Every structure is written in structure tokens, then in C-alpha cells.
């Protein structure tokens, strides 16, 4: 009787484990559907300056701004930022001058990077942002 109960309990535990495993795999598959493989600089056709700007973006901007999405993280997404006539949150013209000022001095919740990035890095960053 004890052997039968032990086998029955082992089958139950195996079933629970398989259900949990299936749930984890399903969760991974459903969340992975929205994730796109990161393209290389060459696949994106980036120039050396744009590729350097992408590295600046990855190091300083990506934690708060999605590059290839209009959905934001802490800040707005940057997809098509220069394709619109005005910046979404501030209403300022969407060109290099106000964006440089925002990067350098910050705005509202965004810290300024004027002490972190030199003008060459900001120029590279802008060149990359024009590809988004």
C-alpha cells in the first residue's frame, strides 16, 4: 500500500513539474514574439559616424529611450524623431539644435549629458538618431 501511494505521489509531482515547465516555456515564447533580433551596424547601413553614435546611444540613452519604437521606457521612444516637424513632448522643432540642447542640458526628468559627452560624441549621436 505504501509503495502504491509513493508511486501515485511521484506521478502527481511529475505532472505538476510538467505543467510548471510548460507554463514557463509558454511564457518565454509569448514574450519572445515581440523581441526582434538586434541588427548589426552593417545591416542597418550605418556610416562610421552613425555607428559611433549608436554606441553612444547604447551607453547613455537606451536605458530610457527605445531606439526603434515609438513606445518609450522612462522617456519617449526615438523612432522617427527627426521625421516629424516637432518633438512630441516639448513641441520644439525636430532638428539638431533643440535636440543638441536637450542632450547637453537635459529637460524635465532627463539629466543633461553636457559633462559626460563631448561635442564629437553628440554629433555622432545625432547622426545615428537621424537613422531611427
PDB file of C-alpha atoms in Angstrom, residues 38-58 67-68 82 120-132:
ATOM      1  CA  UNK A  38      19.289  43.352 -32.975  1.00  0.00           C
ATOM      2  CA  UNK A  39      20.623  44.238 -36.411  1.00  0.00           C
ATOM      3  CA  UNK A  40      24.303  44.911 -36.920  1.00  0.00           C
ATOM      4  CA  UNK A  41      25.653  48.298 -37.989  1.00  0.00           C
ATOM      5  CA  UNK A  42      26.292  46.858 -41.454  1.00  0.00           C
ATOM      6  CA  UNK A  43      22.731  45.503 -41.752  1.00  0.00           C
ATOM      7  CA  UNK A  44      21.442  48.958 -40.878  1.00  0.00           C
ATOM      8  CA  UNK A  45      23.821  50.540 -43.400  1.00  0.00           C
ATOM      9  CA  UNK A  46      25.344  52.828 -40.787  1.00  0.00           C
ATOM     10  CA  UNK A  47      28.280  55.058 -41.625  1.00  0.00           C
ATOM     11  CA  UNK A  48      31.252  55.042 -39.207  1.00  0.00           C
ATOM     12  CA  UNK A  49      29.907  58.234 -37.577  1.00  0.00           C
ATOM     13  CA  UNK A  50      26.418  56.756 -37.197  1.00  0.00           C
ATOM     14  CA  UNK A  51      27.889  53.532 -35.767  1.00  0.00           C
ATOM     15  CA  UNK A  52      29.852  55.595 -33.231  1.00  0.00           C
ATOM     16  CA  UNK A  53      26.625  57.424 -32.391  1.00  0.00           C
ATOM     17  CA  UNK A  54      24.871  54.100 -31.921  1.00  0.00           C
ATOM     18  CA  UNK A  55      27.463  53.143 -29.328  1.00  0.00           C
ATOM     19  CA  UNK A  56      26.877  56.463 -27.527  1.00  0.00           C
ATOM     20  CA  UNK A  57      23.121  55.815 -27.694  1.00  0.00           C
ATOM     21  CA  UNK A  58      23.552  52.281 -26.325  1.00  0.00           C
ATOM     22  CA  UNK A  67      15.541  53.471 -30.456  1.00  0.00           C
ATOM     23  CA  UNK A  68      13.371  51.613 -32.976  1.00  0.00           C
ATOM     24  CA  UNK A  82      13.514  63.685 -36.900  1.00  0.00           C
ATOM     25  CA  UNK A 120      32.030  64.994 -31.243  1.00  0.00           C
ATOM     26  CA  UNK A 121      30.069  62.329 -29.379  1.00  0.00           C
ATOM     27  CA  UNK A 122      26.929  64.461 -29.509  1.00  0.00           C
ATOM     28  CA  UNK A 123      27.418  64.940 -33.259  1.00  0.00           C
ATOM     29  CA  UNK A 124      27.813  61.169 -33.673  1.00  0.00           C
ATOM     30  CA  UNK A 125      24.705  60.591 -31.560  1.00  0.00           C
ATOM     31  CA  UNK A 126      22.656  62.986 -33.698  1.00  0.00           C
ATOM     32  CA  UNK A 127      23.901  61.310 -36.886  1.00  0.00           C
ATOM     33  CA  UNK A 128      22.664  57.973 -35.521  1.00  0.00           C
ATOM     34  CA  UNK A 129      19.352  59.409 -34.321  1.00  0.00           C
ATOM     35  CA  UNK A 130      18.660  60.602 -37.866  1.00  0.00           C
ATOM     36  CA  UNK A 131      18.607  56.908 -38.896  1.00  0.00           C
ATOM     37  CA  UNK A 132      15.885  55.976 -36.417  1.00  0.00           C
TER      38      UNK A 132
END
